[in-house]
Amino acid sequence: MNHTKGGLVIFTANSHASSRELGKRIAERLGVELGKVQVYQEANRETRVQIQESVRGKDVFIIQTVSKDVNTTIMEMLIMVYACRTSCARSITGVLPYFPYSKQCKMRKRGSIVSKLMASMMCKAGLTHLITMDLHQKEIQGFFNIPVDNLRASPFLLQYIQEEIPDYRNAVIVAKSPASAKRAQSFAERLRLGIAVIHGEAQDAESDQVDGRHSPPTVKTTGAIHPSMEIPLLIPKEKPPITVVGDVGGRIAIIVDDIIDDVDSFVAAAETLKERGAYKIFVMATHGLLSSEAPRFIEESAIDEVVVTNTIPHELQKLQCPKIKTVDISMILSEAIRRIHNGESMSYLFRNIGLDD
């Protein structure tokens, strides 16, 4: 049964077969067939896109999931958007459940804000709308000059907790660092549970300590400054010993975050929670990048289960680690596509959603 008006075309931009699964699920829910397109690599690694049906005057939705080769993924997306633009599509909406380079959304020393560059490239290629999910920082929406719908996966993860964890009432929501305390608080309030925060863990690459603005100068230099003006020296940061703020003894610990990639911090948090008396440990995250040796580390750790959504394909990781479970979010993506195509309000998808979700 077709649930949309005419003039809708859905493409999957990824050349990897495993990544086209999400596109197939969305198309089935909408009652349409996936558009015919060829995306492949030339011998010299150039990406070639050939659209094999007319898109003139139609609403085009391009679904792109991130594979291990992130840069190829981006080029596939950009070239397909540009191909649809030059083929006179009425509108081109990108569906990127995980926005690539979203971690590089702040200036670090002499680096660059790559998320801003990504937004500019997509808009320049011809994107007229973007659907994504749980941006690493919600301020990334401001990098675009087109509408951006940042959907949330929290309702699906909350549903998993309520249905798949029988004694979840004896659980406590854990933030593995003070930075993720707001997300943990949001989960805890919806489930009517307590909250715990791990403080004093080793700083990861995302921390502000990498930023030169928070590092005190080694010597007092006033050569280029007026003699009457002296910049005060900052006290160097010292990490306190690891502490858990909140009671986890005899409880189920549920660690929540938006991305799980390098699992070292999650494994360390799980060990700390075990030492404090937690008898079962779950990790809930929207995007399961799970790069490198992550599946093996999870399998050997104190973590009992890792729950992620299918914003990113991770079939191989699940074969390596049975602890990894998947929650399907194709329902909300297909409903967003249907509402945008039919000109309906999107507010229904954000009901009871707070800024911290």
Tab-separated table of C-alpha atoms in Angstrom:
chain	number	residue	atom	x	y	z
A	1	MET	CA	0.000	0.000	0.000
A	2	ASN	CA	1.388	3.377	-1.008
A	3	HIS	CA	1.176	5.868	1.874
A	4	THR	CA	2.460	8.881	-0.091
A	5	LYS	CA	1.407	11.120	-2.927
A	6	GLY	CA	2.965	10.637	-6.348
A	7	GLY	CA	6.303	12.092	-7.377
A	8	LEU	CA	8.394	10.452	-4.649
A	9	VAL	CA	11.711	8.770	-5.476
A	10	ILE	CA	13.957	7.121	-2.886
A	11	PHE	CA	17.576	6.308	-3.680
A	12	THR	CA	20.283	4.681	-1.600
A	13	ALA	CA	23.622	6.288	-2.285
A	14	ASN	CA	25.871	3.678	-0.735
A	15	SER	CA	27.660	1.224	-2.994
A	16	HIS	CA	28.006	-1.357	-0.173
A	17	ALA	CA	25.261	-3.984	-0.177
A	18	SER	CA	25.075	-4.224	3.627
A	19	SER	CA	24.371	-0.489	3.859
A	20	ARG	CA	21.371	-0.647	1.512
A	21	GLU	CA	19.334	-2.600	4.063
A	22	LEU	CA	18.079	0.537	5.809
A	23	GLY	CA	16.905	1.987	2.474
A	24	LYS	CA	14.970	-1.187	1.707
A	25	ARG	CA	13.220	-1.089	5.087
A	26	ILE	CA	12.211	2.543	4.624
A	27	ALA	CA	10.910	1.917	1.091
A	28	GLU	CA	8.859	-1.067	2.293
A	29	ARG	CA	7.255	0.988	5.041
A	30	LEU	CA	6.325	3.689	2.524
A	31	GLY	CA	5.004	1.183	0.000
A	32	VAL	CA	7.344	2.289	-2.792
A	33	GLU	CA	10.195	0.731	-4.734
A	34	LEU	CA	13.760	1.927	-4.376
A	35	GLY	CA	14.870	4.108	-7.266
A	36	LYS	CA	17.190	2.605	-9.853
A	37	VAL	CA	20.712	3.941	-9.623
A	38	GLN	CA	24.239	2.646	-10.067
A	39	VAL	CA	26.941	3.773	-7.652
A	40	TYR	CA	30.388	2.274	-8.103
A	41	GLN	CA	34.116	2.963	-8.043
A	42	GLU	CA	36.251	3.334	-11.143
A	43	ALA	CA	39.624	1.608	-11.341
A	44	ASN	CA	41.304	4.801	-10.122
A	45	ARG	CA	38.877	5.003	-7.132
A	46	GLU	CA	36.781	7.788	-8.641
A	47	THR	CA	33.092	7.528	-7.718
A	48	ARG	CA	30.627	7.264	-10.587
A	49	VAL	CA	26.859	7.676	-10.240
A	50	GLN	CA	24.337	6.834	-12.954
A	51	ILE	CA	20.668	7.539	-12.234
A	52	GLN	CA	18.582	5.147	-14.303
A	53	GLU	CA	15.144	6.741	-14.098
A	54	SER	CA	13.636	10.211	-14.492
A	55	VAL	CA	13.626	12.513	-11.459
A	56	ARG	CA	12.403	15.649	-13.268
A	57	GLY	CA	9.939	17.541	-11.077
A	58	LYS	CA	10.000	14.876	-8.333
A	59	ASP	CA	10.830	14.873	-4.629
A	60	VAL	CA	14.053	12.894	-4.276
A	61	PHE	CA	15.183	11.378	-0.976
A	62	ILE	CA	18.748	10.041	-0.835
A	63	ILE	CA	19.481	7.639	2.020
A	64	GLN	CA	23.137	7.381	2.934
A	65	THR	CA	24.652	5.377	5.766
A	66	VAL	CA	28.283	5.715	6.769
A	67	SER	CA	30.600	2.828	5.950
A	68	LYS	CA	34.177	2.372	7.115
A	69	ASP	CA	35.370	4.400	4.129
A	70	VAL	CA	33.840	7.682	5.275
A	71	ASN	CA	35.306	9.864	2.540
A	72	THR	CA	33.980	7.615	-0.236
A	73	THR	CA	30.591	7.705	1.485
A	74	ILE	CA	30.609	11.505	1.410
A	75	MET	CA	31.577	11.684	-2.263
A	76	GLU	CA	28.836	9.214	-3.198
A	77	MET	CA	26.324	11.441	-1.451
A	78	LEU	CA	27.554	14.684	-3.000
A	79	ILE	CA	27.771	13.300	-6.542
A	80	MET	CA	24.294	11.780	-6.352
A	81	VAL	CA	22.811	15.033	-5.016
A	82	TYR	CA	24.463	16.978	-7.819
A	83	ALA	CA	23.269	14.438	-10.411
A	84	CYS	CA	19.670	14.846	-9.201
A	85	ARG	CA	20.015	18.615	-9.199
A	86	THR	CA	21.229	18.718	-12.793
A	87	SER	CA	18.397	16.315	-13.724
A	88	CYS	CA	15.846	18.944	-12.583
A	89	ALA	CA	14.548	17.258	-9.424
A	90	ARG	CA	12.004	19.468	-7.631
A	91	SER	CA	13.589	18.900	-4.188
A	92	ILE	CA	16.491	16.814	-2.894
A	93	THR	CA	16.432	15.652	0.718
A	94	GLY	CA	19.423	13.904	2.216
A	95	VAL	CA	18.698	11.226	4.830
A	96	LEU	CA	21.913	10.798	6.822
A	97	PRO	CA	21.038	9.052	10.084
A	98	TYR	CA	24.638	9.569	11.215
A	99	PHE	CA	26.189	12.859	10.114
A	100	PRO	CA	29.857	12.218	9.195
A	101	TYR	CA	32.587	14.340	10.787
A	102	SER	CA	30.112	15.446	13.470
A	103	LYS	CA	32.783	15.049	16.164
A	104	GLN	CA	34.848	17.747	14.464
A	105	CYS	CA	32.403	20.537	15.216
A	106	LYS	CA	34.668	22.658	17.436
A	107	MET	CA	37.887	24.498	16.752
A	108	ARG	CA	40.910	22.624	18.096
A	109	LYS	CA	44.178	24.541	18.135
A	110	ARG	CA	45.040	25.173	14.453
A	111	GLY	CA	42.546	22.649	13.102
A	112	SER	CA	39.233	23.415	11.457
A	113	ILE	CA	35.510	22.981	12.013
A	114	VAL	CA	35.009	20.182	9.500
A	115	SER	CA	31.271	19.865	10.186
A	116	LYS	CA	30.830	23.373	8.782
A	117	LEU	CA	32.736	22.373	5.658
A	118	MET	CA	30.512	19.306	5.260
A	119	ALA	CA	27.384	21.434	5.542
A	120	SER	CA	28.661	23.904	2.937
A	121	MET	CA	29.543	21.112	0.498
A	122	MET	CA	26.122	19.488	0.804
A	123	CYS	CA	24.271	22.756	0.306
A	124	LYS	CA	26.493	23.680	-2.650
A	125	ALA	CA	25.875	20.280	-4.281
A	126	GLY	CA	22.135	20.989	-4.275
A	127	LEU	CA	20.656	19.559	-1.071
A	128	THR	CA	17.400	21.329	-0.147
A	129	HIS	CA	16.621	19.525	3.132
A	130	LEU	CA	18.438	17.249	5.569
A	131	ILE	CA	17.103	14.517	7.843
A	132	THR	CA	19.550	13.250	10.431
A	133	MET	CA	19.457	11.721	13.895
A	134	ASP	CA	21.051	12.656	17.221
A	135	LEU	CA	23.700	15.088	16.019
A	136	HIS	CA	26.797	14.956	18.209
A	137	GLN	CA	26.225	18.642	18.950
A	138	LYS	CA	22.830	20.136	18.145
A	139	GLU	CA	24.498	23.412	17.153
A	140	ILE	CA	25.620	21.706	13.921
A	141	GLN	CA	22.152	22.546	12.575
A	142	GLY	CA	23.272	26.185	12.461
A	143	PHE	CA	25.986	25.337	9.913
A	144	PHE	CA	23.317	24.731	7.246
A	145	ASN	CA	21.321	27.322	5.323
A	146	ILE	CA	18.641	24.715	4.536
A	147	PRO	CA	16.060	23.078	6.858
A	148	VAL	CA	17.515	20.353	9.101
A	149	ASP	CA	15.359	17.853	11.009
A	150	ASN	CA	17.416	16.334	13.823
A	151	LEU	CA	15.342	13.290	14.829
A	152	ARG	CA	15.811	11.481	18.151
A	153	ALA	CA	16.396	7.805	18.831
A	154	SER	CA	15.683	8.061	22.563
A	155	PRO	CA	12.044	6.818	22.317
A	156	PHE	CA	13.265	3.574	20.705
A	157	LEU	CA	16.043	3.079	23.260
A	158	LEU	CA	13.630	3.787	26.135
A	159	GLN	CA	11.207	1.270	24.673
A	160	TYR	CA	14.000	-1.314	24.517
A	161	ILE	CA	14.810	-0.739	28.191
A	162	GLN	CA	11.175	-1.155	29.220
A	163	GLU	CA	10.526	-4.254	27.103
A	164	GLU	CA	13.850	-6.112	27.079
A	165	ILE	CA	15.165	-5.503	30.601
A	166	PRO	CA	12.633	-7.262	32.873
A	167	ASP	CA	13.800	-5.698	36.162
A	168	TYR	CA	14.662	-2.257	34.754
A	169	ARG	CA	12.911	-0.656	37.758
A	170	ASN	CA	16.002	-1.648	39.729
A	171	ALA	CA	18.253	0.215	37.295
A	172	VAL	CA	20.155	3.467	37.480
A	173	ILE	CA	21.041	5.609	34.448
A	174	VAL	CA	24.765	6.347	34.295
A	175	ALA	CA	26.685	9.150	32.596
A	176	LYS	CA	30.244	7.978	31.945
A	177	SER	CA	31.421	11.592	32.187
A	178	PRO	CA	29.933	14.864	33.437
A	179	ALA	CA	29.593	15.963	29.785
A	180	SER	CA	26.900	13.343	29.140
A	181	ALA	CA	25.000	14.006	32.378
A	182	LYS	CA	22.188	15.911	30.645
A	183	ARG	CA	21.373	12.986	28.360
A	184	ALA	CA	21.449	10.604	31.323
A	185	GLN	CA	19.179	12.913	33.290
A	186	SER	CA	16.673	12.998	30.423
A	187	PHE	CA	16.570	9.170	30.263
A	188	ALA	CA	16.253	8.910	34.045
A	189	GLU	CA	13.347	11.361	34.219
A	190	ARG	CA	11.379	9.518	31.534
A	191	LEU	CA	11.927	6.129	33.179
A	192	ARG	CA	11.487	7.489	36.740
A	193	LEU	CA	14.902	6.139	37.710
A	194	GLY	CA	17.921	7.428	39.580
A	195	ILE	CA	21.070	8.832	37.995
A	196	ALA	CA	24.797	8.322	38.611
A	197	VAL	CA	27.770	10.180	37.148
A	198	ILE	CA	31.323	8.878	36.805
A	199	HIS	CA	33.807	11.627	37.472
A	200	GLY	CA	37.584	11.624	37.131
A	201	GLU	CA	38.041	9.165	34.282
A	202	ALA	CA	40.935	9.566	31.824
A	203	GLN	CA	40.399	12.454	29.420
A	204	ASP	CA	39.488	11.343	25.903
A	205	ALA	CA	40.340	13.043	22.601
A	206	GLU	CA	37.070	14.986	22.754
A	207	SER	CA	37.909	16.778	25.996
A	208	ASP	CA	38.694	20.457	26.190
A	209	GLN	CA	42.161	19.624	27.487
A	210	VAL	CA	43.254	19.142	23.861
A	211	ASP	CA	42.313	22.727	23.165
A	212	GLY	CA	45.179	25.157	23.636
A	213	ARG	CA	42.803	27.746	25.075
A	214	HIS	CA	42.632	25.780	28.330
A	215	SER	CA	46.354	25.128	28.644
A	216	PRO	CA	48.373	27.525	30.830
A	217	PRO	CA	51.429	29.057	29.148
A	218	THR	CA	54.734	27.561	30.315
A	219	VAL	CA	56.452	30.941	30.643
A	220	LYS	CA	55.197	34.401	31.351
A	221	THR	CA	55.526	36.343	28.098
A	222	THR	CA	54.600	40.000	27.930
A	223	GLY	CA	56.735	41.093	25.003
A	224	ALA	CA	53.828	41.818	22.682
A	225	ILE	CA	51.585	43.154	25.459
A	226	HIS	CA	51.425	46.636	26.918
A	227	PRO	CA	53.472	46.775	30.160
A	228	SER	CA	50.392	47.636	32.192
A	229	MET	CA	48.530	44.544	30.944
A	230	GLU	CA	49.484	41.079	32.109
A	231	ILE	CA	47.496	37.940	31.305
A	232	PRO	CA	47.009	35.910	34.500
A	233	LEU	CA	48.444	32.405	34.460
A	234	LEU	CA	45.950	29.548	34.735
A	235	ILE	CA	46.329	26.737	37.217
A	236	PRO	CA	47.040	23.452	35.391
A	237	LYS	CA	44.241	20.896	35.431
A	238	GLU	CA	44.647	17.851	37.637
A	239	LYS	CA	42.350	14.854	37.208
A	240	PRO	CA	40.759	13.791	40.485
A	241	PRO	CA	40.611	10.084	41.361
A	242	ILE	CA	37.729	8.205	39.747
A	243	THR	CA	34.525	8.531	41.752
A	244	VAL	CA	30.912	7.532	41.125
A	245	VAL	CA	28.408	10.160	42.208
A	246	GLY	CA	25.283	8.153	42.974
A	247	ASP	CA	24.450	4.709	44.354
A	248	VAL	CA	24.877	1.755	41.956
A	249	GLY	CA	25.323	-1.037	44.510
A	250	GLY	CA	23.053	-4.003	43.756
A	251	ARG	CA	21.555	-2.179	40.774
A	252	ILE	CA	21.517	-2.504	36.989
A	253	ALA	CA	23.710	0.214	35.445
A	254	ILE	CA	22.624	1.622	32.078
A	255	ILE	CA	25.264	3.840	30.463
A	256	VAL	CA	23.801	6.197	27.832
A	257	ASP	CA	25.617	8.171	25.132
A	258	ASP	CA	25.118	9.264	21.518
A	259	ILE	CA	28.116	7.565	19.858
A	260	ILE	CA	30.060	4.438	20.732
A	261	ASP	CA	33.222	4.086	18.674
A	262	ASP	CA	36.417	3.688	20.679
A	263	VAL	CA	35.103	1.624	23.586
A	264	ASP	CA	37.991	2.151	26.027
A	265	SER	CA	36.080	4.716	28.090
A	266	PHE	CA	32.970	2.500	28.188
A	267	VAL	CA	34.995	-0.539	29.283
A	268	ALA	CA	36.719	1.510	32.009
A	269	ALA	CA	33.345	2.840	33.172
A	270	ALA	CA	31.934	-0.699	33.308
A	271	GLU	CA	34.846	-1.890	35.453
A	272	THR	CA	34.355	1.027	37.822
A	273	LEU	CA	30.629	0.290	38.125
A	274	LYS	CA	31.339	-3.402	38.804
A	275	GLU	CA	33.717	-2.411	41.594
A	276	ARG	CA	30.959	-0.213	43.071
A	277	GLY	CA	28.522	-3.142	43.162
A	278	ALA	CA	26.510	-2.960	39.909
A	279	TYR	CA	25.506	-6.511	38.970
A	280	LYS	CA	24.572	-5.912	35.330
A	281	ILE	CA	25.799	-3.274	32.893
A	282	PHE	CA	24.153	-2.097	29.682
A	283	VAL	CA	25.430	0.481	27.185
A	284	MET	CA	22.845	2.375	25.102
A	285	ALA	CA	23.922	4.568	22.176
A	286	THR	CA	22.370	5.859	18.966
A	287	HIS	CA	25.311	5.417	16.613
A	288	GLY	CA	27.380	2.231	16.800
A	289	LEU	CA	30.558	2.998	14.862
A	290	LEU	CA	32.415	0.246	16.773
A	291	SER	CA	35.661	0.727	14.896
A	292	SER	CA	38.799	-1.389	14.973
A	293	GLU	CA	38.942	-3.879	17.872
A	294	ALA	CA	35.803	-2.567	19.610
A	295	PRO	CA	33.786	-5.841	19.317
A	296	ARG	CA	36.593	-7.873	20.890
A	297	PHE	CA	37.057	-5.392	23.727
A	298	ILE	CA	33.309	-5.444	24.445
A	299	GLU	CA	33.241	-9.242	24.428
A	300	GLU	CA	36.092	-9.397	26.947
A	301	SER	CA	34.765	-6.606	29.175
A	302	ALA	CA	32.339	-6.428	32.104
A	303	ILE	CA	29.643	-5.011	29.810
A	304	ASP	CA	26.679	-7.385	29.526
A	305	GLU	CA	25.002	-5.816	26.487
A	306	VAL	CA	25.559	-2.982	24.012
A	307	VAL	CA	22.407	-1.627	22.368
A	308	VAL	CA	22.719	0.575	19.274
A	309	THR	CA	20.410	1.565	16.424
A	310	ASN	CA	20.825	0.725	12.742
A	311	THR	CA	21.844	4.247	11.728
A	312	ILE	CA	25.164	2.623	10.788
A	313	PRO	CA	25.460	-0.965	9.485
A	314	HIS	CA	27.303	-3.199	11.951
A	315	GLU	CA	26.536	-6.760	10.873
A	316	LEU	CA	30.203	-7.804	10.966
A	317	GLN	CA	30.630	-6.433	14.486
A	318	LYS	CA	27.599	-8.410	15.671
A	319	LEU	CA	29.127	-11.605	14.306
A	320	GLN	CA	32.276	-10.921	16.330
A	321	CYS	CA	30.402	-9.968	19.501
A	322	PRO	CA	26.981	-11.454	20.429
A	323	LYS	CA	26.629	-8.791	23.141
A	324	ILE	CA	25.766	-6.183	20.482
A	325	LYS	CA	22.012	-5.735	19.935
A	326	THR	CA	20.268	-3.589	17.315
A	327	VAL	CA	17.182	-1.371	17.527
A	328	ASP	CA	15.462	-0.543	14.237
A	329	ILE	CA	14.756	3.169	13.671
A	330	SER	CA	13.533	2.908	10.055
A	331	MET	CA	9.999	3.664	11.271
A	332	ILE	CA	10.729	7.261	12.292
A	333	LEU	CA	12.843	7.914	9.180
A	334	SER	CA	10.096	6.665	6.860
A	335	GLU	CA	7.485	8.755	8.697
A	336	ALA	CA	9.713	11.843	8.380
A	337	ILE	CA	10.055	11.225	4.630
A	338	ARG	CA	6.303	10.741	4.256
A	339	ARG	CA	5.475	13.947	6.152
A	340	ILE	CA	7.994	16.080	4.258
A	341	HIS	CA	6.817	14.743	0.898
A	342	ASN	CA	3.125	15.255	1.747
A	343	GLY	CA	3.722	18.716	3.234
A	344	GLU	CA	2.630	17.690	6.737
A	345	SER	CA	3.865	19.028	10.062
A	346	MET	CA	6.967	17.411	11.578
A	347	SER	CA	6.098	18.412	15.148
A	348	TYR	CA	4.433	15.047	15.818
A	349	LEU	CA	7.854	13.364	15.602
A	350	PHE	CA	9.208	15.698	18.294
A	351	ARG	CA	6.375	15.434	20.822
A	352	ASN	CA	7.650	15.317	24.404
A	353	ILE	CA	11.206	15.622	23.097
A	354	GLY	CA	13.460	17.891	25.143
A	355	LEU	CA	16.667	19.653	24.216
A	356	ASP	CA	18.695	17.137	26.226
A	357	ASP	CA	17.294	14.019	24.506
